[in-house]
Amino acid sequence: MKLIKDIREMQLFSMETRKQGKSISFVPTMGCLHNGHISLLKKGRVLGDVLVMSIFVNPIQFGPKEDYVSYPKDLNTDLIEAGKHEVDVVFSPAAEEMYPNGYETYIEVQRLSKPLCGLSRPGHFCGVATVVAKLFNIVKPNIAVFGEKDFQQLTIIKKMIRDLNMETDIISVPIVREADGLAMSSRNNYLNKEERKAASCINTAILKGKKLFDEGINKTEIILKTVRNIIEIEPLITIDYITICNINTLEDLIIVKDKAILAIAVKIGKTRLIDNCVLEKGEA
Ligand code: AMP
């Protein structure tokens, strides 16, 4: 396995790989790898000849009061993990190389970036779209793998690909969860024992919402009220949003006809966590 930190070196590697007729699959991450990331790597491994993973904590997707500085970083442990999962190249550039003095180009997927997480994290998805576009220009992947946990991010990246005629295929992977249902996240490391215990109610609430839908309730107001009640019982949790929205436009729905997404964002102490599930007729 190769560790590449230099942007030009990564570009040359990718150009040479593609010149040899080999395909590149790509898994972008911010490191602190857990089993959610590993499932992306497994998917990437089978989809491409050469598997590249990036580890880059992207400063421009964090707000001024967010956890950029404290975000968990442990490159050596991540490299060992990457090696176990047959990653060919780990690309881990320095922030100063990605955004040198005078950097001024940003990508904004305008409408999709506004609701849900966009409301409490203005600028976040602009940072995400920009770094993903830069990484795609550097790594030149045929295929890139993203997790469905960050479904708004996934929706935005797919839209960016279409709008900018980018040639990378986007593949998504289902949410990987802890034994009690909590979606795996590098930020789960921030939770103390009580907070971690409280966090399990996020998935409990989502599953209850899905059950109601599967039983035939399609009025979002009813489902959302039940989901909200389950989370509000937990004194350690503050709800950012709970919504049922159109899977493509992210617009709130009053009735679910065939398919929608139930999405939640909460804060537990200082830790912001998100989760979601698809509601789909005939899926139960
Ligand atoms: P991150 O390192 O948090 O930026 O995540 C990198 C990639 O891993 C993103 O595509 C995430 O959606 C994905 N990911 C994070 N957590 C999970 C999870 N629990 N299950 C599946 N994918 C995940």
PDB file of C-alpha atoms in Angstrom, residues 156-275:
ATOM      1  CA  ILE A 156     -25.748  16.754  -3.396  1.00  0.00           C
ATOM      2  CA  ILE A 157     -22.749  14.905  -4.832  1.00  0.00           C
ATOM      3  CA  LYS A 158     -24.954  13.079  -7.346  1.00  0.00           C
ATOM      4  CA  LYS A 159     -26.464  16.403  -8.412  1.00  0.00           C
ATOM      5  CA  MET A 160     -23.033  18.009  -8.734  1.00  0.00           C
ATOM      6  CA  ILE A 161     -21.903  15.110 -10.926  1.00  0.00           C
ATOM      7  CA  ARG A 162     -24.906  15.618 -13.226  1.00  0.00           C
ATOM      8  CA  ASP A 163     -24.765  19.409 -13.290  1.00  0.00           C
ATOM      9  CA  LEU A 164     -21.030  19.576 -13.974  1.00  0.00           C
ATOM     10  CA  ASN A 165     -20.935  16.589 -16.386  1.00  0.00           C
ATOM     11  CA  MET A 166     -18.399  14.797 -14.227  1.00  0.00           C
ATOM     12  CA  GLU A 167     -17.607  11.244 -15.301  1.00  0.00           C
ATOM     13  CA  THR A 168     -17.347   9.465 -11.962  1.00  0.00           C
ATOM     14  CA  ASP A 169     -20.094   6.952 -11.128  1.00  0.00           C
ATOM     15  CA  ILE A 170     -21.439   7.307  -7.600  1.00  0.00           C
ATOM     16  CA  ILE A 171     -22.201   4.139  -5.650  1.00  0.00           C
ATOM     17  CA  SER A 172     -23.837   4.197  -2.239  1.00  0.00           C
ATOM     18  CA  VAL A 173     -23.569   1.812   0.684  1.00  0.00           C
ATOM     19  CA  PRO A 174     -26.181   1.248   3.457  1.00  0.00           C
ATOM     20  CA  ILE A 175     -25.674   2.562   6.970  1.00  0.00           C
ATOM     21  CA  VAL A 176     -23.536   0.356   9.205  1.00  0.00           C
ATOM     22  CA  ARG A 177     -24.721   0.338  12.817  1.00  0.00           C
ATOM     23  CA  GLU A 178     -23.517  -0.568  16.299  1.00  0.00           C
ATOM     24  CA  ALA A 179     -25.201  -3.519  18.043  1.00  0.00           C
ATOM     25  CA  ASP A 180     -27.833  -1.214  19.620  1.00  0.00           C
ATOM     26  CA  GLY A 181     -28.639   0.400  16.272  1.00  0.00           C
ATOM     27  CA  LEU A 182     -26.651   3.628  16.612  1.00  0.00           C
ATOM     28  CA  ALA A 183     -25.241   4.583  13.213  1.00  0.00           C
ATOM     29  CA  MET A 184     -21.455   4.302  13.291  1.00  0.00           C
ATOM     30  CA  SER A 185     -19.736   7.667  13.191  1.00  0.00           C
ATOM     31  CA  SER A 186     -16.302   9.006  14.040  1.00  0.00           C
ATOM     32  CA  ARG A 187     -18.155  11.517  16.228  1.00  0.00           C
ATOM     33  CA  ASN A 188     -19.555   8.717  18.434  1.00  0.00           C
ATOM     34  CA  ASN A 189     -16.114   8.839  20.078  1.00  0.00           C
ATOM     35  CA  TYR A 190     -17.073  12.176  21.638  1.00  0.00           C
ATOM     36  CA  LEU A 191     -19.972  10.667  23.616  1.00  0.00           C
ATOM     37  CA  ASN A 192     -19.556   9.916  27.320  1.00  0.00           C
ATOM     38  CA  LYS A 193     -21.183   6.825  28.801  1.00  0.00           C
ATOM     39  CA  GLU A 194     -24.554   8.442  29.530  1.00  0.00           C
ATOM     40  CA  GLU A 195     -24.670  10.213  26.179  1.00  0.00           C
ATOM     41  CA  ARG A 196     -23.801   7.008  24.349  1.00  0.00           C
ATOM     42  CA  LYS A 197     -26.643   5.221  26.114  1.00  0.00           C
ATOM     43  CA  ALA A 198     -29.087   8.000  25.256  1.00  0.00           C
ATOM     44  CA  ALA A 199     -27.957   7.958  21.594  1.00  0.00           C
ATOM     45  CA  SER A 200     -29.493   4.543  20.982  1.00  0.00           C
ATOM     46  CA  CYS A 201     -32.971   6.103  21.031  1.00  0.00           C
ATOM     47  CA  ILE A 202     -32.269   7.809  17.675  1.00  0.00           C
ATOM     48  CA  ASN A 203     -32.477   4.491  15.853  1.00  0.00           C
ATOM     49  CA  THR A 204     -35.272   3.242  18.095  1.00  0.00           C
ATOM     50  CA  ALA A 205     -37.299   6.279  17.007  1.00  0.00           C
ATOM     51  CA  ILE A 206     -36.447   5.775  13.336  1.00  0.00           C
ATOM     52  CA  LEU A 207     -37.448   2.117  13.469  1.00  0.00           C
ATOM     53  CA  LYS A 208     -40.741   3.036  15.111  1.00  0.00           C
ATOM     54  CA  GLY A 209     -41.394   5.590  12.367  1.00  0.00           C
ATOM     55  CA  LYS A 210     -40.633   2.996   9.716  1.00  0.00           C
ATOM     56  CA  LYS A 211     -42.918   0.494  11.424  1.00  0.00           C
ATOM     57  CA  LEU A 212     -45.827   2.942  11.392  1.00  0.00           C
ATOM     58  CA  PHE A 213     -45.248   3.581   7.691  1.00  0.00           C
ATOM     59  CA  ASP A 214     -45.001  -0.144   6.957  1.00  0.00           C
ATOM     60  CA  GLU A 215     -48.294  -0.610   8.802  1.00  0.00           C
ATOM     61  CA  GLY A 216     -49.951   1.762   6.355  1.00  0.00           C
ATOM     62  CA  ILE A 217     -49.732   5.199   7.968  1.00  0.00           C
ATOM     63  CA  ASN A 218     -48.680   7.634   5.272  1.00  0.00           C
ATOM     64  CA  LYS A 219     -49.402  10.991   6.933  1.00  0.00           C
ATOM     65  CA  THR A 220     -45.998  12.354   7.860  1.00  0.00           C
ATOM     66  CA  GLU A 221     -47.426  14.423  10.730  1.00  0.00           C
ATOM     67  CA  ILE A 222     -48.454  11.259  12.571  1.00  0.00           C
ATOM     68  CA  ILE A 223     -45.172   9.452  11.989  1.00  0.00           C
ATOM     69  CA  LEU A 224     -43.081  12.502  12.910  1.00  0.00           C
ATOM     70  CA  LYS A 225     -45.004  13.066  16.147  1.00  0.00           C
ATOM     71  CA  THR A 226     -44.296   9.518  17.313  1.00  0.00           C
ATOM     72  CA  VAL A 227     -40.623   9.730  16.325  1.00  0.00           C
ATOM     73  CA  ARG A 228     -40.273  13.096  18.050  1.00  0.00           C
ATOM     74  CA  ASN A 229     -41.921  11.815  21.258  1.00  0.00           C
ATOM     75  CA  ILE A 230     -39.447   8.936  21.539  1.00  0.00           C
ATOM     76  CA  ILE A 231     -36.466  11.265  21.237  1.00  0.00           C
ATOM     77  CA  GLU A 232     -37.879  14.017  23.421  1.00  0.00           C
ATOM     78  CA  ILE A 233     -38.081  11.625  26.378  1.00  0.00           C
ATOM     79  CA  GLU A 234     -34.273  11.671  26.465  1.00  0.00           C
ATOM     80  CA  PRO A 235     -33.175  14.755  28.440  1.00  0.00           C
ATOM     81  CA  LEU A 236     -29.616  14.622  27.046  1.00  0.00           C
ATOM     82  CA  ILE A 237     -30.797  14.978  23.443  1.00  0.00           C
ATOM     83  CA  THR A 238     -31.776  18.168  21.626  1.00  0.00           C
ATOM     84  CA  ILE A 239     -33.494  17.751  18.275  1.00  0.00           C
ATOM     85  CA  ASP A 240     -32.103  19.743  15.356  1.00  0.00           C
ATOM     86  CA  TYR A 241     -34.596  18.374  12.836  1.00  0.00           C
ATOM     87  CA  ILE A 242     -36.802  15.393  12.205  1.00  0.00           C
ATOM     88  CA  THR A 243     -38.265  15.297   8.746  1.00  0.00           C
ATOM     89  CA  ILE A 244     -39.806  13.092   6.110  1.00  0.00           C
ATOM     90  CA  CYS A 245     -38.828  14.419   2.734  1.00  0.00           C
ATOM     91  CA  ASN A 246     -38.658  13.660  -0.956  1.00  0.00           C
ATOM     92  CA  ILE A 247     -35.599  11.544  -1.607  1.00  0.00           C
ATOM     93  CA  ASN A 248     -34.478  13.575  -4.635  1.00  0.00           C
ATOM     94  CA  THR A 249     -35.573  17.138  -3.907  1.00  0.00           C
ATOM     95  CA  LEU A 250     -35.320  16.969  -0.088  1.00  0.00           C
ATOM     96  CA  GLU A 251     -38.619  18.844   0.146  1.00  0.00           C
ATOM     97  CA  ASP A 252     -40.824  18.099   3.175  1.00  0.00           C
ATOM     98  CA  LEU A 253     -43.762  15.822   2.472  1.00  0.00           C
ATOM     99  CA  ILE A 254     -47.249  15.825   3.964  1.00  0.00           C
ATOM    100  CA  ILE A 255     -48.126  12.370   2.626  1.00  0.00           C
ATOM    101  CA  VAL A 256     -45.734   9.611   1.539  1.00  0.00           C
ATOM    102  CA  LYS A 257     -46.957   8.144  -1.720  1.00  0.00           C
ATOM    103  CA  ASP A 258     -44.336   5.547  -2.638  1.00  0.00           C
ATOM    104  CA  LYS A 259     -40.971   6.499  -1.255  1.00  0.00           C
ATOM    105  CA  ALA A 260     -39.456   9.060   1.102  1.00  0.00           C
ATOM    106  CA  ILE A 261     -36.638   9.495   3.549  1.00  0.00           C
ATOM    107  CA  LEU A 262     -37.069   9.868   7.287  1.00  0.00           C
ATOM    108  CA  ALA A 263     -34.099  11.889   8.493  1.00  0.00           C
ATOM    109  CA  ILE A 264     -32.984  13.030  11.915  1.00  0.00           C
ATOM    110  CA  ALA A 265     -30.275  15.297  13.272  1.00  0.00           C
ATOM    111  CA  VAL A 266     -29.749  15.749  16.994  1.00  0.00           C
ATOM    112  CA  LYS A 267     -27.257  17.143  19.416  1.00  0.00           C
ATOM    113  CA  ILE A 268     -26.155  15.180  22.439  1.00  0.00           C
ATOM    114  CA  GLY A 269     -24.041  17.523  24.534  1.00  0.00           C
ATOM    115  CA  LYS A 270     -21.757  19.089  21.952  1.00  0.00           C
ATOM    116  CA  THR A 271     -21.954  16.121  19.571  1.00  0.00           C
ATOM    117  CA  ARG A 272     -24.102  16.396  16.465  1.00  0.00           C
ATOM    118  CA  LEU A 273     -25.378  13.069  15.124  1.00  0.00           C
ATOM    119  CA  ILE A 274     -27.472  12.230  12.064  1.00  0.00           C
ATOM    120  CA  ASP A 275     -29.397   9.171  10.968  1.00  0.00           C
TER     121      ASP A 275
END
